[in-house]
Amino acid sequence: MRTQVAIIGAGPSGLLLGQLLHRAGIDAVVIERQTPDYVLGRIRAGVLEQVAVDLLDEAGVGDRMHREGLVHEGFEMLVQGRRHRIDMHLLTGGKSVLVYGQTELTRDLMDARSALGLATVYEASDVTIGGFDGAKPFVTWKQGGREQRLDCDFIAGCDGFHGVCRASVPKSAIREYEKVYPFGWLGLLSETPPVNEELIYANSERGFALCSMRSMTRSRYYLQVPLTDKVESWSDEAFWQELRLRLDAEAREKLVTGPSIEKSIAPLRSFVAEPLRFGRLFLAGDAGHIVPPTGAKGLNLAATDVKYLATAFIEYFTERSEAGIDHYSARCLRRIWRAERFSWWFTNLMHQFPDEGPIAARFQQAELDYLLNSEAARRTIAENYVGLPLTFGE
Ligand code: RFL
Ligand code: PHB
């Protein structure tokens, strides 16, 4: 089998890349380790920046997102029992974000791919990649016990943090920057109306909490928990009780609880690999970088990597120009580091760090006191939250 671009991973990065390439007349095959249902069962992101929304429109998969997504023009920060609204719309000259689940977006991309009859291999085991340091990259995998091989011009590593692509690069060719936080997020999804029209990010003495949503009838909540906690030891009742204790009186009153339909713990990590290109292999999305979810940046960064990568491949195949592929890594990394910084900073601002002692907690409170009472500071938060443009000043 032969194609122009072999895409490893059918998460949002891989599927969006496949769609953008298809629209430009470039042939690609997507190879995924799991089943479609397994991919759709992972409950992750919920907030899309305008840049990501525009890309999904460009890919021709935006209809349901616009019908069902919720436009949010602000969010709330709950600090010392008081809520402060970050009016994104006002502070950024009219910008907003769209609340639309990663599951739904992935489903839209999968549906578009199968409607177009584009080649996708699911349940591929033992995926390996090779030849990317020369002119003839290839991918091999096993399916139903049979060895398969795909030859290609380029490999797009869209296979997430634990994928095979980054792991196939020689250690001497890659530099990795990493910070692991001393806590995780316990997430719960329930068929209940959200406690508030907008997201609430809560800094509580008992630990961070986030009230988010997927629709007006489906809520997503998160609690900061020690890394040693096991999801099995958190009953739904214990979750709701702890959430109540981290919220303000009004939210406690309004909170509607119900059985969980999903519950999981995610560790928090900041991670960047440099560079993102190795000959004819390119890393995009979580394969190349991870942010803690506090700033809602992971999926958005994945979408913009993919935009840069699709543009680079299109320039290569239609104009025979290598400028885009040569600049891919530096272009992405500049935007990635800015989002990494914001996510790290917002994580530090909103969580409890018991090991850092009481003075760190006082510094955090003083910083929040300053930020929430300064319009300039609130604008900075809003500007980062709605997301950076695809291109910014040299
Ligand atoms: P994914 O989604 O991990 O997809 C990678 C795919 O590759 C497959 N794969 C392989 N396939 C073939 N061969 C192999 N050897 C393979 N190894 C892996 C996997 O099965 C999978 O299908 O990466 P992608 O596409 O780069 O997408 C990235 C996003 O999923 C991620 O950044 C976001 O979910 C992060 N994130 C958030 N991002 C936002 O922008 N806004 C948010 O509100 C937000 N909230 C979140 C989040 C992530 C969370 N968790 C659980 C990490 C909330 C949470 C709790
Ligand atoms: C979510 O709805 O899953 C979500 C929203 C905002 C975040 C992180 C996760 O910052």
Short mmCIF file of C-alpha atoms and ligand atoms in Angstrom, two decimals:
data_model
loop_
_atom_site.label_atom_id
_atom_site.label_comp_id
_atom_site.label_asym_id
_atom_site.label_seq_id
_atom_site.Cartn_x
_atom_site.Cartn_y
_atom_site.Cartn_z
CA MET A 1 0.00 0.00 0.00
CA ARG A 2 1.17 3.55 -0.72
CA THR A 3 -0.03 7.03 0.26
CA GLN A 4 1.29 10.58 0.45
CA VAL A 5 0.86 11.10 4.21
CA ALA A 6 0.62 8.30 6.77
CA ILE A 7 -1.20 9.65 9.82
CA ILE A 8 -0.64 7.71 13.04
CA GLY A 9 -3.53 8.19 15.50
CA ALA A 10 -7.25 8.89 15.00
CA GLY A 11 -7.66 11.41 17.81
CA PRO A 12 -8.66 14.98 16.97
CA SER A 13 -5.18 15.82 15.57
CA GLY A 14 -4.99 12.91 13.15
CA LEU A 15 -8.59 13.15 11.97
CA LEU A 16 -8.48 16.92 11.46
CA LEU A 17 -5.22 16.61 9.52
CA GLY A 18 -6.76 13.90 7.33
CA GLN A 19 -9.74 16.12 6.61
CA LEU A 20 -7.70 19.24 5.74
CA LEU A 21 -5.42 17.19 3.45
CA HIS A 22 -8.35 15.54 1.72
CA ARG A 23 -9.86 18.94 0.93
CA ALA A 24 -6.56 19.92 -0.71
CA GLY A 25 -6.51 16.73 -2.79
CA ILE A 26 -3.72 15.07 -0.78
CA ASP A 27 -3.98 11.37 -0.10
CA ALA A 28 -3.63 10.11 3.48
CA VAL A 29 -4.25 6.94 5.47
CA VAL A 30 -5.06 7.12 9.20
CA ILE A 31 -3.78 4.24 11.36
CA GLU A 32 -5.23 3.89 14.87
CA ARG A 33 -4.47 1.37 17.59
CA GLN A 34 -7.93 1.38 19.20
CA THR A 35 -11.53 0.92 18.02
CA PRO A 36 -13.61 4.03 17.14
CA ASP A 37 -15.77 3.45 20.25
CA TYR A 38 -12.74 3.35 22.49
CA VAL A 39 -11.50 6.66 21.06
CA LEU A 40 -14.96 8.20 21.57
CA GLY A 41 -15.16 6.87 25.11
CA ARG A 42 -12.29 9.03 26.35
CA ILE A 43 -13.88 12.08 27.94
CA ARG A 44 -11.48 14.98 27.61
CA ALA A 45 -11.64 18.56 26.44
CA GLY A 46 -14.65 20.82 26.39
CA VAL A 47 -13.57 24.32 25.38
CA LEU A 48 -12.70 25.45 21.84
CA GLU A 49 -10.97 28.69 20.97
CA GLN A 50 -12.19 30.68 17.98
CA VAL A 51 -9.10 29.64 16.00
CA ALA A 52 -10.02 25.96 16.49
CA VAL A 53 -13.67 26.64 15.58
CA ASP A 54 -12.50 28.34 12.36
CA LEU A 55 -10.33 25.33 11.50
CA LEU A 56 -13.20 22.90 11.97
CA ASP A 57 -15.28 25.09 9.67
CA GLU A 58 -12.46 25.10 7.15
CA ALA A 59 -12.39 21.30 7.38
CA GLY A 60 -16.12 21.27 6.56
CA VAL A 61 -17.19 19.64 9.83
CA GLY A 62 -18.58 22.65 11.72
CA ASP A 63 -22.35 22.33 11.24
CA ARG A 64 -23.30 20.36 14.35
CA MET A 65 -20.70 22.23 16.41
CA HIS A 66 -22.42 25.54 15.59
CA ARG A 67 -25.88 24.08 16.23
CA GLU A 68 -25.09 22.41 19.54
CA GLY A 69 -22.02 24.24 20.90
CA LEU A 70 -22.50 26.88 23.60
CA VAL A 71 -20.89 30.28 23.08
CA HIS A 72 -19.30 31.52 26.30
CA GLU A 73 -18.34 35.17 26.61
CA GLY A 74 -16.93 34.90 30.10
CA PHE A 75 -16.04 32.57 32.98
CA GLU A 76 -15.94 32.89 36.72
CA MET A 77 -13.12 32.59 39.20
CA LEU A 78 -14.16 31.67 42.74
CA VAL A 79 -11.60 32.85 45.29
CA GLN A 80 -12.02 32.94 49.06
CA GLY A 81 -15.74 32.30 48.68
CA ARG A 82 -16.30 35.20 46.23
CA ARG A 83 -16.94 34.95 42.50
CA HIS A 84 -15.21 37.24 40.02
CA ARG A 85 -16.29 37.24 36.39
CA ILE A 86 -13.69 37.39 33.63
CA ASP A 87 -15.65 39.11 30.89
CA MET A 88 -13.74 37.76 27.90
CA HIS A 89 -15.97 39.51 25.42
CA LEU A 90 -15.43 42.93 26.96
CA LEU A 91 -11.75 42.46 27.74
CA THR A 92 -10.69 41.10 24.32
CA GLY A 93 -12.70 43.28 21.97
CA GLY A 94 -15.54 40.82 21.39
CA LYS A 95 -13.95 37.37 21.52
CA SER A 96 -15.51 34.24 23.03
CA VAL A 97 -14.96 30.47 23.28
CA LEU A 98 -17.22 27.58 22.30
CA VAL A 99 -18.13 24.80 24.72
CA TYR A 100 -18.31 21.64 22.59
CA GLY A 101 -17.00 18.27 23.76
CA GLN A 102 -13.96 16.61 22.25
CA THR A 103 -16.07 13.45 21.94
CA GLU A 104 -18.59 15.23 19.71
CA LEU A 105 -15.91 16.88 17.63
CA THR A 106 -14.13 13.55 17.16
CA ARG A 107 -17.43 11.93 16.18
CA ASP A 108 -18.05 14.68 13.57
CA LEU A 109 -14.58 14.12 12.12
CA MET A 110 -15.04 10.31 12.09
CA ASP A 111 -18.43 10.64 10.39
CA ALA A 112 -17.02 12.98 7.74
CA ARG A 113 -14.15 10.59 7.09
CA SER A 114 -16.37 7.56 6.67
CA ALA A 115 -18.92 9.48 4.53
CA LEU A 116 -16.07 10.36 2.17
CA GLY A 117 -14.85 6.75 2.19
CA LEU A 118 -11.34 7.78 3.27
CA ALA A 119 -8.91 5.06 4.32
CA THR A 120 -8.78 4.50 8.08
CA VAL A 121 -7.32 1.47 9.80
CA TYR A 122 -8.62 0.81 13.33
CA GLU A 123 -7.34 -1.82 15.76
CA ALA A 124 -3.85 -1.78 14.25
CA SER A 125 -1.46 -3.52 16.64
CA ASP A 126 2.34 -3.35 16.88
CA VAL A 127 2.55 -0.17 14.80
CA THR A 128 6.14 0.71 13.86
CA ILE A 129 7.52 3.55 11.76
CA GLY A 130 10.82 3.72 9.88
CA GLY A 131 12.79 5.26 7.05
CA PHE A 132 11.87 8.83 8.01
CA ASP A 133 15.50 9.93 8.13
CA GLY A 134 15.71 9.17 4.38
CA ALA A 135 13.42 9.61 1.39
CA LYS A 136 11.28 6.50 1.92
CA PRO A 137 9.37 6.45 5.16
CA PHE A 138 7.08 3.53 5.94
CA VAL A 139 4.68 2.22 8.57
CA THR A 140 4.06 -1.40 9.51
CA TRP A 141 1.40 -2.93 11.74
CA LYS A 142 -0.47 -6.14 12.37
CA GLN A 143 -4.13 -6.67 11.75
CA GLY A 144 -5.93 -9.92 12.36
CA GLY A 145 -2.51 -11.55 12.71
CA ARG A 146 -1.36 -10.31 9.27
CA GLU A 147 1.63 -8.03 8.77
CA GLN A 148 0.76 -4.82 6.82
CA ARG A 149 2.99 -2.14 5.31
CA LEU A 150 2.31 1.37 4.08
CA ASP A 151 4.91 3.38 2.12
CA CYS A 152 4.55 7.14 2.14
CA ASP A 153 6.19 10.52 1.55
CA PHE A 154 5.66 11.76 5.12
CA ILE A 155 4.59 10.43 8.51
CA ALA A 156 2.42 12.60 10.77
CA GLY A 157 2.80 11.51 14.39
CA CYS A 158 -0.64 12.34 15.83
CA ASP A 159 -0.57 9.45 18.29
CA GLY A 160 -0.75 11.28 21.60
CA PHE A 161 1.61 11.36 24.56
CA HIS A 162 2.08 7.56 24.80
CA GLY A 163 2.36 6.96 21.05
CA VAL A 164 4.99 5.22 18.99
CA CYS A 165 6.17 8.17 16.87
CA ARG A 166 8.03 10.29 19.44
CA ALA A 167 9.38 7.07 20.97
CA SER A 168 10.88 6.10 17.57
CA VAL A 169 13.13 9.17 17.39
CA PRO A 170 16.73 8.57 18.52
CA LYS A 171 17.23 10.02 22.02
CA SER A 172 20.16 12.13 20.80
CA ALA A 173 17.93 13.94 18.27
CA ILE A 174 15.24 15.10 20.70
CA ARG A 175 15.15 17.24 23.84
CA GLU A 176 12.26 16.85 26.27
CA TYR A 177 11.15 19.40 28.88
CA GLU A 178 8.85 18.09 31.57
CA LYS A 179 7.14 19.05 34.81
CA VAL A 180 4.83 16.66 36.63
CA TYR A 181 2.45 18.28 39.14
CA PRO A 182 1.94 16.73 42.58
CA PHE A 183 -1.81 16.13 42.06
CA GLY A 184 -4.36 14.99 39.50
CA TRP A 185 -7.89 15.91 38.40
CA LEU A 186 -10.77 13.63 39.26
CA GLY A 187 -13.43 14.24 36.58
CA LEU A 188 -17.11 13.31 36.73
CA LEU A 189 -19.64 13.50 33.89
CA SER A 190 -23.35 13.45 34.73
CA GLU A 191 -26.69 13.87 33.02
CA THR A 192 -27.55 16.93 35.13
CA PRO A 193 -27.96 20.64 34.26
CA PRO A 194 -24.77 22.67 34.86
CA VAL A 195 -24.60 24.55 38.15
CA ASN A 196 -23.89 27.83 36.36
CA GLU A 197 -24.28 29.24 32.85
CA GLU A 198 -20.54 29.85 32.66
CA LEU A 199 -17.56 27.77 33.82
CA ILE A 200 -16.43 28.27 37.42
CA TYR A 201 -12.73 27.83 38.25
CA ALA A 202 -12.53 27.57 42.05
CA ASN A 203 -9.49 28.15 44.23
CA SER A 204 -10.52 26.64 47.56
CA GLU A 205 -8.49 25.79 50.65
CA ARG A 206 -9.61 22.19 50.12
CA GLY A 207 -8.15 22.20 46.59
CA PHE A 208 -9.08 23.32 43.08
CA ALA A 209 -12.48 22.57 41.56
CA LEU A 210 -13.89 23.23 38.09
CA CYS A 211 -17.54 23.33 37.09
CA SER A 212 -17.85 22.78 33.35
CA MET A 213 -20.46 21.36 31.01
CA ARG A 214 -21.12 19.62 27.72
CA SER A 215 -24.65 20.95 27.16
CA MET A 216 -27.51 22.45 29.18
CA THR A 217 -28.35 18.95 30.41
CA ARG A 218 -24.90 17.43 30.84
CA SER A 219 -22.28 18.59 33.34
CA ARG A 220 -18.58 17.96 33.74
CA TYR A 221 -16.95 18.63 37.11
CA TYR A 222 -13.37 18.24 38.30
CA LEU A 223 -11.65 18.09 41.70
CA GLN A 224 -7.95 18.42 42.50
CA VAL A 225 -6.98 15.12 44.20
CA PRO A 226 -3.71 13.63 45.48
CA LEU A 227 -1.92 11.45 42.92
CA THR A 228 -2.26 8.52 45.30
CA ASP A 229 -6.10 8.59 45.12
CA LYS A 230 -7.80 5.79 43.20
CA VAL A 231 -10.96 6.46 41.24
CA GLU A 232 -12.59 3.33 42.76
CA SER A 233 -12.39 4.88 46.20
CA TRP A 234 -14.40 7.95 45.12
CA SER A 235 -18.12 7.15 45.24
CA ASP A 236 -20.41 9.58 43.41
CA GLU A 237 -21.73 10.75 46.78
CA ALA A 238 -18.22 11.48 48.06
CA PHE A 239 -17.48 13.45 44.87
CA TRP A 240 -20.60 15.61 45.17
CA GLN A 241 -19.98 16.20 48.85
CA GLU A 242 -16.40 17.34 48.25
CA LEU A 243 -17.44 19.53 45.32
CA ARG A 244 -20.04 21.26 47.48
CA LEU A 245 -17.40 22.03 50.09
CA ARG A 246 -15.21 23.73 47.46
CA LEU A 247 -18.00 25.95 46.07
CA ASP A 248 -19.73 29.11 47.30
CA ALA A 249 -23.12 29.14 49.02
CA GLU A 250 -25.06 30.04 45.85
CA ALA A 251 -23.48 27.23 43.82
CA ARG A 252 -23.94 24.74 46.68
CA GLU A 253 -27.60 25.63 46.68
CA LYS A 254 -28.01 25.33 42.90
CA LEU A 255 -25.93 22.20 42.36
CA VAL A 256 -27.97 19.34 40.90
CA THR A 257 -26.36 15.96 41.49
CA GLY A 258 -26.99 12.59 39.87
CA PRO A 259 -25.27 9.33 38.99
CA SER A 260 -21.96 9.62 37.16
CA ILE A 261 -21.78 8.40 33.56
CA GLU A 262 -17.98 8.61 33.57
CA LYS A 263 -15.41 9.16 36.29
CA SER A 264 -11.63 9.15 35.88
CA ILE A 265 -8.42 10.63 37.28
CA ALA A 266 -5.96 12.43 34.99
CA PRO A 267 -2.43 13.35 36.11
CA LEU A 268 -1.29 16.91 35.35
CA ARG A 269 1.83 17.49 33.32
CA SER A 270 3.65 20.16 31.33
CA PHE A 271 5.75 18.62 28.54
CA VAL A 272 7.38 19.84 25.33
CA ALA A 273 9.53 17.90 22.86
CA GLU A 274 11.92 19.83 20.65
CA PRO A 275 12.11 19.81 17.70
CA LEU A 276 8.83 18.53 16.23
CA ARG A 277 10.32 17.46 12.89
CA PHE A 278 12.76 14.61 12.27
CA GLY A 279 13.41 14.30 8.54
CA ARG A 280 10.09 13.09 7.13
CA LEU A 281 8.41 12.57 10.51
CA PHE A 282 6.37 15.38 12.11
CA LEU A 283 4.84 15.36 15.60
CA ALA A 284 1.52 17.15 16.18
CA GLY A 285 -0.79 17.54 19.19
CA ASP A 286 -0.22 15.57 22.40
CA ALA A 287 2.51 13.52 20.68
CA GLY A 288 4.73 16.60 20.91
CA HIS A 289 3.46 18.45 23.98
CA ILE A 290 1.15 18.24 26.98
CA VAL A 291 -0.34 21.06 29.05
CA PRO A 292 -2.17 20.74 32.36
CA PRO A 293 -5.90 21.14 31.52
CA THR A 294 -6.38 24.26 33.66
CA GLY A 295 -6.09 26.66 30.70
CA ALA A 296 -8.14 24.44 28.32
CA LYS A 297 -5.33 24.61 25.76
CA GLY A 298 -4.44 20.99 24.79
CA LEU A 299 -6.95 20.35 22.04
CA ASN A 300 -6.66 23.90 20.79
CA LEU A 301 -2.90 23.59 20.43
CA ALA A 302 -3.36 20.27 18.66
CA ALA A 303 -5.67 21.98 16.15
CA THR A 304 -3.21 24.77 15.41
CA ASP A 305 -0.26 22.36 15.01
CA VAL A 306 -2.38 20.53 12.48
CA LYS A 307 -3.19 23.73 10.62
CA TYR A 308 0.53 24.54 10.29
CA LEU A 309 1.26 20.96 9.24
CA ALA A 310 -1.53 20.77 6.66
CA THR A 311 -0.39 24.10 5.19
CA ALA A 312 3.19 22.82 5.01
CA PHE A 313 2.19 19.59 3.23
CA ILE A 314 -0.09 21.47 0.83
CA GLU A 315 2.77 23.84 -0.07
CA TYR A 316 5.04 20.85 -0.58
CA PHE A 317 2.72 18.85 -2.80
CA THR A 318 1.13 21.66 -4.79
CA GLU A 319 3.95 24.21 -5.03
CA ARG A 320 6.97 21.96 -4.50
CA SER A 321 8.06 24.36 -1.74
CA GLU A 322 9.78 23.03 1.39
CA ALA A 323 9.49 26.35 3.26
CA GLY A 324 6.46 25.23 5.29
CA ILE A 325 7.92 21.90 6.37
CA ASP A 326 11.22 23.59 7.21
CA HIS A 327 9.48 26.16 9.43
CA TYR A 328 6.93 23.78 10.96
CA SER A 329 8.75 23.04 14.18
CA ALA A 330 9.79 26.60 15.05
CA ARG A 331 6.40 28.00 14.09
CA CYS A 332 4.52 25.54 16.31
CA LEU A 333 6.92 25.75 19.22
CA ARG A 334 6.60 29.50 19.58
CA ARG A 335 2.84 29.20 20.01
CA ILE A 336 3.17 26.04 22.13
CA TRP A 337 5.52 27.66 24.64
CA ARG A 338 3.17 30.60 25.09
CA ALA A 339 0.26 28.25 25.84
CA GLU A 340 2.49 26.09 28.06
CA ARG A 341 3.43 29.16 30.07
CA PHE A 342 -0.18 30.24 30.51
CA SER A 343 -1.34 26.74 31.50
CA TRP A 344 1.50 26.37 34.02
CA TRP A 345 0.83 29.82 35.48
CA PHE A 346 -2.94 29.31 35.72
CA THR A 347 -2.39 25.89 37.33
CA ASN A 348 -0.07 27.42 39.95
CA LEU A 349 -2.55 30.20 40.60
CA MET A 350 -5.59 28.00 41.18
CA HIS A 351 -4.39 24.80 42.95
CA GLN A 352 -3.23 24.03 46.48
CA PHE A 353 0.45 23.12 46.87
CA PRO A 354 0.68 21.85 50.47
CA ASP A 355 4.36 20.91 50.12
CA GLU A 356 5.34 24.49 49.34
CA GLY A 357 4.38 25.75 52.77
CA PRO A 358 2.19 28.56 54.11
CA ILE A 359 4.17 31.41 52.54
CA ALA A 360 3.47 30.05 49.03
CA ALA A 361 -0.25 30.03 49.84
CA ARG A 362 -0.03 33.67 50.97
CA PHE A 363 1.81 34.68 47.80
CA GLN A 364 -0.89 32.96 45.77
CA GLN A 365 -3.67 34.80 47.61
CA ALA A 366 -1.87 38.13 47.15
CA GLU A 367 -1.47 37.45 43.44
CA LEU A 368 -5.16 36.62 43.10
CA ASP A 369 -6.07 39.75 45.05
CA TYR A 370 -3.98 41.82 42.64
CA LEU A 371 -5.19 40.08 39.47
CA LEU A 372 -8.87 40.19 40.21
CA ASN A 373 -8.73 43.85 41.12
CA SER A 374 -6.72 44.98 38.11
CA GLU A 375 -8.41 45.37 34.75
CA ALA A 376 -5.05 45.04 32.99
CA ALA A 377 -4.43 41.71 34.73
CA ARG A 378 -7.93 40.42 33.98
CA ARG A 379 -7.39 41.38 30.34
CA THR A 380 -4.19 39.33 30.31
CA ILE A 381 -6.07 36.27 31.60
CA ALA A 382 -8.90 36.79 29.10
CA GLU A 383 -6.51 37.31 26.17
CA ASN A 384 -4.70 34.04 26.91
CA TYR A 385 -7.89 32.10 27.60
CA VAL A 386 -9.59 33.00 24.30
CA GLY A 387 -6.34 31.96 22.61
CA LEU A 388 -3.57 33.48 20.59
CA PRO A 389 -3.95 34.17 16.88
CA LEU A 390 -2.39 31.74 14.40
CA THR A 391 0.26 34.28 13.50
CA PHE A 392 1.60 36.94 15.77
CA GLY A 393 4.28 39.66 15.59
CA GLU A 394 7.83 38.69 14.62
P1 RFL B 1 -5.10 11.97 21.48
O1 RFL B 1 -6.48 12.49 21.67
O2 RFL B 1 -4.41 11.36 22.62
O3 RFL B 1 -5.15 10.94 20.26
C1 RFL B 1 -4.05 10.14 19.92
C2 RFL B 1 -4.57 8.89 19.22
O4 RFL B 1 -3.45 8.06 18.84
C3 RFL B 1 -3.74 6.71 19.17
N1 RFL B 1 -2.47 5.99 19.34
C4 RFL B 1 -1.95 5.16 18.41
N2 RFL B 1 -2.39 4.81 17.19
C5 RFL B 1 -1.62 3.96 16.50
N3 RFL B 1 -0.47 3.43 16.97
C6 RFL B 1 0.00 3.74 18.18
N4 RFL B 1 1.12 3.23 18.63
C7 RFL B 1 -0.75 4.65 18.96
N5 RFL B 1 -0.60 5.20 20.19
C8 RFL B 1 -1.64 5.99 20.40
C9 RFL B 1 -4.55 6.78 20.44
O5 RFL B 1 -5.34 5.63 20.64
C10 RFL B 1 -5.41 8.03 20.16
O6 RFL B 1 -6.63 7.72 19.54
O7 RFL B 1 -4.15 13.13 20.92
P2 RFL B 1 -4.47 14.36 19.93
O8 RFL B 1 -5.25 13.91 18.74
O9 RFL B 1 -3.19 15.07 19.74
O10 RFL B 1 -5.48 15.28 20.76
C11 RFL B 1 -5.05 15.99 21.91
C12 RFL B 1 -6.23 16.17 22.88
O11 RFL B 1 -6.83 14.90 23.09
C13 RFL B 1 -5.77 16.77 24.22
O12 RFL B 1 -4.81 17.78 24.03
C14 RFL B 1 -6.94 17.38 25.02
O13 RFL B 1 -7.89 16.40 25.36
C15 RFL B 1 -6.45 18.08 26.29
N6 RFL B 1 -7.53 18.59 27.13
C16 RFL B 1 -8.15 19.80 26.84
N7 RFL B 1 -7.79 20.51 25.76
C17 RFL B 1 -8.44 21.67 25.42
O14 RFL B 1 -8.06 22.31 24.44
N8 RFL B 1 -9.52 22.15 26.16
C18 RFL B 1 -9.96 21.49 27.26
O15 RFL B 1 -10.96 21.91 27.85
C19 RFL B 1 -9.25 20.29 27.67
N9 RFL B 1 -9.64 19.59 28.75
C20 RFL B 1 -7.96 17.87 28.26
C21 RFL B 1 -9.02 18.40 29.06
C22 RFL B 1 -7.37 16.64 28.61
C23 RFL B 1 -7.80 15.96 29.73
N10 RFL B 1 -7.17 14.71 30.00
C24 RFL B 1 -7.84 13.56 30.41
C25 RFL B 1 -5.77 14.53 29.66
C26 RFL B 1 -9.46 17.73 30.18
C27 RFL B 1 -8.83 16.51 30.54
C28 RFL B 1 -9.32 15.85 31.80
C1 PHB B 2 -13.88 20.38 30.36
O1 PHB B 2 -15.05 20.77 30.19
O2 PHB B 2 -13.57 19.19 30.30
C2 PHB B 2 -12.83 21.38 30.67
C3 PHB B 2 -13.13 22.73 30.61
C4 PHB B 2 -12.16 23.68 30.92
C5 PHB B 2 -10.91 23.26 31.29
C6 PHB B 2 -10.60 21.91 31.34
C7 PHB B 2 -11.57 20.96 31.04
O3 PHB B 2 -9.98 24.20 31.62
#
